[in-house]
Each structure stands twice: as structure tokens, then as C-alpha cells.
Short mmCIF file of C-alpha atoms in Angstrom, two decimals:
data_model
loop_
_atom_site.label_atom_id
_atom_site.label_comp_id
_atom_site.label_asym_id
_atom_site.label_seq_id
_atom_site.Cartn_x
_atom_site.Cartn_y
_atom_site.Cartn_z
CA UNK A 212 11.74 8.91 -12.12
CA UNK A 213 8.95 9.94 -14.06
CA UNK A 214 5.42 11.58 -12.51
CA UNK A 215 3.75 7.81 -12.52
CA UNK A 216 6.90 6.69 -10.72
CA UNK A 217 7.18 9.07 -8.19
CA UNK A 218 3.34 8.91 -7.53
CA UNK A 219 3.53 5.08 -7.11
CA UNK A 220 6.81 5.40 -4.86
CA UNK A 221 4.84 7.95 -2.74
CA UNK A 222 1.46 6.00 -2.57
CA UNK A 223 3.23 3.16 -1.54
CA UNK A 224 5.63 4.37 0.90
CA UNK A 225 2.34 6.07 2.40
CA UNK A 226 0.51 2.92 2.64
CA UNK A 227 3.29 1.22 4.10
CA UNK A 228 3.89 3.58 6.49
CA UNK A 229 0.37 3.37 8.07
CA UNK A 230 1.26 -0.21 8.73
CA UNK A 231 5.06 0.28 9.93
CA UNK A 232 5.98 3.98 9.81
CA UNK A 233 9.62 3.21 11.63
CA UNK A 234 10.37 0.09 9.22
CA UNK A 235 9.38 2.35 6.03
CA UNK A 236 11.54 5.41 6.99
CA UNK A 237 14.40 2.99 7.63
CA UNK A 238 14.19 1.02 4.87
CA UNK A 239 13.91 4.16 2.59
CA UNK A 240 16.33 6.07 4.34
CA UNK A 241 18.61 3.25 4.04
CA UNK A 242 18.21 2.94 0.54
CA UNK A 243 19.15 6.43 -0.49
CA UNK A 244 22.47 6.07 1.89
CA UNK A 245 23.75 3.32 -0.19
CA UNK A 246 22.14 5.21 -3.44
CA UNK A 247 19.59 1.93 -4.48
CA UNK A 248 16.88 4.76 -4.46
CA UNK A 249 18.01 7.37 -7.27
CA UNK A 250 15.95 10.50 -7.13
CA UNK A 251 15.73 13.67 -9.16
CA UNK A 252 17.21 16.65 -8.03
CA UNK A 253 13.94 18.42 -6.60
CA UNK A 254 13.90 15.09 -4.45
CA UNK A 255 17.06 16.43 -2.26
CA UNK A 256 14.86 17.19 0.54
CA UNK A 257 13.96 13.56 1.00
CA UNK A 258 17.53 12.60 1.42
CA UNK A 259 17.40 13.89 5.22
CA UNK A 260 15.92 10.29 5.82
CA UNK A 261 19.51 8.85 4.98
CA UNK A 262 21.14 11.01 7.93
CA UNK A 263 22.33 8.72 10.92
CA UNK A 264 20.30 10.38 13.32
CA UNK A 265 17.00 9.48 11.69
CA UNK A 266 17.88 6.29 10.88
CA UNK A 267 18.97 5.73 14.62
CA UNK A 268 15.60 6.83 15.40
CA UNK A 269 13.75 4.98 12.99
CA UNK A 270 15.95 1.62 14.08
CA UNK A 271 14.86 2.21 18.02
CA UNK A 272 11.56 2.80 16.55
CA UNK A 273 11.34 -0.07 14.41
CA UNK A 274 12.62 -2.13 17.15
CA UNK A 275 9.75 -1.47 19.59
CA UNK A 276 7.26 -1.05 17.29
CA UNK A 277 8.27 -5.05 16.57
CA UNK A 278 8.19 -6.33 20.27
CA UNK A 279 4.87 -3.90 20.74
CA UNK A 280 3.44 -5.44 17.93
CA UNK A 281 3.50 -9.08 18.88
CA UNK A 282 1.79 -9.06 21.94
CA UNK A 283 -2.19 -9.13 22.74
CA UNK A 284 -3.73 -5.97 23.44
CA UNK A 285 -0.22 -4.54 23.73
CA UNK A 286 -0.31 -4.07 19.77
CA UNK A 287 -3.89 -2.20 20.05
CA UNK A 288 -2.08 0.78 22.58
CA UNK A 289 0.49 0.77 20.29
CA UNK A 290 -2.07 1.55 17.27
CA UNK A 291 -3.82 3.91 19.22
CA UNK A 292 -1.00 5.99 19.67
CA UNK A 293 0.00 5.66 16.78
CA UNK A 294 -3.37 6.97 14.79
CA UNK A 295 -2.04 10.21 14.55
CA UNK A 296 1.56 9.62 14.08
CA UNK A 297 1.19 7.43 11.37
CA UNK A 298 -1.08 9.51 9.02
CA UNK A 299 1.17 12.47 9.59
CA UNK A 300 4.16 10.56 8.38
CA UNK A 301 2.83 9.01 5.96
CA UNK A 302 1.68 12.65 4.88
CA UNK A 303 4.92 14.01 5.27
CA UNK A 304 6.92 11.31 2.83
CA UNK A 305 4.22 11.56 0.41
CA UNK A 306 5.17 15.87 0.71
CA UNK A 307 8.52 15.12 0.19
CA UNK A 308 9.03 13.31 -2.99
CA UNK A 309 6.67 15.77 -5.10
CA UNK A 310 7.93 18.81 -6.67
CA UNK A 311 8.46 21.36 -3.81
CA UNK A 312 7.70 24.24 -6.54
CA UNK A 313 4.38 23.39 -6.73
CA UNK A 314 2.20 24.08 -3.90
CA UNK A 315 -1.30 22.40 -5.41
CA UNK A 316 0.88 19.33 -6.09
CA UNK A 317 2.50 19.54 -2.02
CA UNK A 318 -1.75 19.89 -1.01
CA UNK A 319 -2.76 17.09 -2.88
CA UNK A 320 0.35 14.63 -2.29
CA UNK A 321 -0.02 16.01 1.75
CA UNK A 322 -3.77 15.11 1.69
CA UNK A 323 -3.61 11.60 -0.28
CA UNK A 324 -0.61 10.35 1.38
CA UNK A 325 -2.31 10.76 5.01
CA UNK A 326 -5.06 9.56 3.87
CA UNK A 327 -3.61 6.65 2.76
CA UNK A 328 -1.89 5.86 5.93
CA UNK A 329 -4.54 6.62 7.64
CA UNK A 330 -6.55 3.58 5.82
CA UNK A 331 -3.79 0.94 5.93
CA UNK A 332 -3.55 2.25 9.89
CA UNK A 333 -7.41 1.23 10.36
CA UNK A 334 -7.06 -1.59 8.22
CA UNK A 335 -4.18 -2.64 10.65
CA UNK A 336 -5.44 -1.49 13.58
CA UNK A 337 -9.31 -3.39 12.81
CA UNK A 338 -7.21 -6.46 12.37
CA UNK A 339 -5.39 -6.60 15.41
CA UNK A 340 -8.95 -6.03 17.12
CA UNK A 341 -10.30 -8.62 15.64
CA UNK A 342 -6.84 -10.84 16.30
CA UNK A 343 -7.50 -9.84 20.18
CA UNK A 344 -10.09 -11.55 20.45
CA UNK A 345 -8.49 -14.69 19.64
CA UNK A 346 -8.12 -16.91 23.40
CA UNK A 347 -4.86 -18.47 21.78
CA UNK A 348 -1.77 -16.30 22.49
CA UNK A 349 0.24 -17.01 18.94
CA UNK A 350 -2.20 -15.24 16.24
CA UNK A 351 -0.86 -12.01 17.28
CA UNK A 352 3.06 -13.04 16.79
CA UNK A 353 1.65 -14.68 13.44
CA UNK A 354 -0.02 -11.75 11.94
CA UNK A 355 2.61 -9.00 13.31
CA UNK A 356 5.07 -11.47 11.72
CA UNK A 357 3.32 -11.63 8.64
CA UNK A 358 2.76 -7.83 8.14
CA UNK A 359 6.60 -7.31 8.73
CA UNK A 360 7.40 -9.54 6.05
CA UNK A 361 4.89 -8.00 3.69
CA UNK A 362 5.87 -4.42 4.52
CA UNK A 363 9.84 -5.29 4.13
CA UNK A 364 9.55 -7.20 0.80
CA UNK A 365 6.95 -4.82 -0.47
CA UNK A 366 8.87 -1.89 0.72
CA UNK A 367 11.78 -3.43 -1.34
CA UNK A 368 9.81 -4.45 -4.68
CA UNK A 369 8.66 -0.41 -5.11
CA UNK A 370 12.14 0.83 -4.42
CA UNK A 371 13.81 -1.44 -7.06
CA UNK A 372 11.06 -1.11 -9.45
CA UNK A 373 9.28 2.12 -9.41
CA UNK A 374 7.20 1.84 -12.12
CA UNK A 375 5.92 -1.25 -10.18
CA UNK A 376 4.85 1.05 -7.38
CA UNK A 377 1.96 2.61 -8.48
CA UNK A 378 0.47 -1.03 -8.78
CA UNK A 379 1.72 -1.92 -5.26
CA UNK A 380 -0.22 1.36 -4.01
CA UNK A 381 -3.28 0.78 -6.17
CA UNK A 382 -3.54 -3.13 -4.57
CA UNK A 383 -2.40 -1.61 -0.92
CA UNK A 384 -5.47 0.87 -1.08
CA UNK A 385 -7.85 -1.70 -2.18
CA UNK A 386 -6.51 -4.18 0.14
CA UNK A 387 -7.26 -1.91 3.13
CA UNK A 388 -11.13 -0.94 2.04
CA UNK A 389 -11.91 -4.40 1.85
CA UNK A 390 -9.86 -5.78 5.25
CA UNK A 391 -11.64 -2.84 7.15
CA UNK A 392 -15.45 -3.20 6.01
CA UNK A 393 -15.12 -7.05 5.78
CA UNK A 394 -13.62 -7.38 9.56
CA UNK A 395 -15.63 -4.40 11.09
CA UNK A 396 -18.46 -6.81 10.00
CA UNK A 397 -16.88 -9.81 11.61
CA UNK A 398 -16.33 -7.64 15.04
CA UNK A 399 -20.09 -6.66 15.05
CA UNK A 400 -21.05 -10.29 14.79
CA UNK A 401 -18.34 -11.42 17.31
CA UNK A 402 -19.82 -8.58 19.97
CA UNK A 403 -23.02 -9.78 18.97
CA UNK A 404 -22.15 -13.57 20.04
CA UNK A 405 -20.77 -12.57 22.88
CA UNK A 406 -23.70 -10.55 24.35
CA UNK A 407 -26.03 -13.27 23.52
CA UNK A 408 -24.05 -15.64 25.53
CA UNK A 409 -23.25 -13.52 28.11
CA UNK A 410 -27.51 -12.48 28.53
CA UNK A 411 -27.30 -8.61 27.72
CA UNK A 412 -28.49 -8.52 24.10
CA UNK A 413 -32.02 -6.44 24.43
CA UNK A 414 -35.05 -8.50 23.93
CA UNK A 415 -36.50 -8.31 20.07
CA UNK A 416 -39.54 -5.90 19.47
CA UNK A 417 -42.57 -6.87 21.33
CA UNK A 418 -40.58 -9.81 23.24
CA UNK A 419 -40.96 -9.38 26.67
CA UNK A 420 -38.11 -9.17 29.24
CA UNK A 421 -37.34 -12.48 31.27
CA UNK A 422 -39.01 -12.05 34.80
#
């Protein structure tokens, strides 16, 4: 794989990661075990994801992180805990597909692939608030169903085609800013609602309080 490549494959895998970190480190691990995922030889580090013992791990994990994930308010914990964990391995497989011989390379790949778990986290994690406040108990199976199909086939599309990565990462990024500013506006206007029915909103400037 070229630079492009390897930048896409990391951008992506980042991104991914912030929505299922246990699905993309088993699906990537998995990939190098049977070889689908050919890397360069400075990638060797990368193939300690295709041990047994971290793909056991990342199976448990990607089993809970699936029941978790499809119940109301039990999703939002989940995300919550996950804030950190997610950015840092998203970070951490971003590190470990650039050239470990240079260190400015390592910064920057460290620093833009937690960062971009860290967006498709909030973009997740924003959704699922919005989601909760649903009074119908199925939207959260349907989205949590929906983002596990996304992450698997995108997760696949990168790994077969490479070069088609750095799109995937480019429209994952995107994707994210606009999910998180368009339903942080939504969740305003939904608290908003709410207060107004519910009588605590603050009367308007120079309205006076009901006696």
C-alpha cells in the first residue's frame, strides 16, 4: 500500500472505531489472520491484532458492546465510558499502520486518528441522545442495528479496496460534523419544548412572572 492507501485505511479504521472500537479491531484483526489485509513490512506491528487473544477480547467486546447498544439509556452509559476508550484506540490503530521510523509521522497519525474517533464517538453518542428521547422502545434497536451494518460493510469496503479508503474517511469525517451540529440543534429545541410544557422556561425580558 501506498502513503494515500495507508492514510485512508487508517482514517477509516479510526472513524470506525469511534463508532464500534471492538467490531473494528475484530474485523481487522481478522482480516490479517486469513491475510485479506496485505501490509508492508514496517506494518508488522499491526499484525498483533490477528493474535487469538485479542481477537477473543475484541469478540467478548463486540458482543456486549451489541446487546449494550440496543437498549435505551443503556447505550448512553455505554458511550460514556467509552469517550475515552474509543479515541485512544482509535489513536492507537491510526499509530500503528504509519511508518514506526518516523516520529512526526507517529504524532500526527496519533493526533488525527483520536481525533477522528473522537468525532464519530460524539457524532454517535449525540445520536443516541437524541434517539433516547424517543417514548417508543424500537428506535434504539433500529439505529444500533443500522450503525452495525454500516460499520461491518464499511469496515469491509476499505479493507478490500484501499485506495477506496481515503474516500470512506473523507465522507466518515464529514458525516460526523454535520450529524453532531445538526442534532445538538435538534436536542436544544427538544429541551426547549419540553420546559415550555413542563412551565420552567424563564419568562422573556420585561415579561413578568405568573403570580
Amino acid at each position: 500500500m501506498g502513503i494515500v492507501e495507508i492514510l485512508g485505511v487508517a482514517g477509516s479504521l479510526s472513524l470506525l472505531a469511534g463508532w464500534r472500537l471492538y467490531l473494528t479491531i475484530l474485523a481487522t484483526g481478522t482480516a490479517m489472520h486469513f491475510g485479506w489485509l496485505p501490509l508492508p513490512e514496517h506494518l508488522a506491528a499491526l499484525q498483533v491484532l490477528a493474535n487469538p487473544w485479542v481477537l477473543g477480547v475484541a469478540a467478548i467486546g463486540t458482543i456486549a458492546e451489541f446487546l449494550a447498544d440496543k437498549i435505551a439509556w443503556v447505550d448512553s452509559i455505554w458511550d460514556t465510558v467509552h469517550s475515552i476508550v474509543r479515541p485512544l484506540g482509535g489513536a492507537l490503530l491510526a499509530l500503528a499502520l504509519v511508518d514506526s521510523s518516523d516520529p512526526a509521522w507517529q504524532v500526527i497519525a496519533f493526533l488525527l486518528g483520536g481525533g477522528g474517533a473522537l468525532l464519530s464517538h460524539g457524532a454517535k453518542a449525540t445520536t443516541r441522545a437524541v434517539v433516547n428521547v424517543s417514548p417508543e422502545p424500537f428506535s434504539n434497536a433500529v439505529v444500533s442495528t443500522g450503525e452495525d451494518v454500516a460499520t461491518g460493510g464499511l469496515l469491509a469496503l476499505a479493507i478490500a479496496y484501499p485506495p477506496v479508503a481515503i474516500v470512506i474517511a473523507i465522507l466518515l469525517a464529514v458525516a460526523a460534523v454535520i450529524v453532531i451540529i445538526a442534532l445538538r440543534r435538534l436536542l436544544r429545541n427538544i429541551k426547549a419544548t419540553l420546559k415550555r410544557a413542563l412551565g420552567d422556561e424563564p419568562p422573556a425580558a420585561g415579561e413578568l412572572p405568573p403570580a
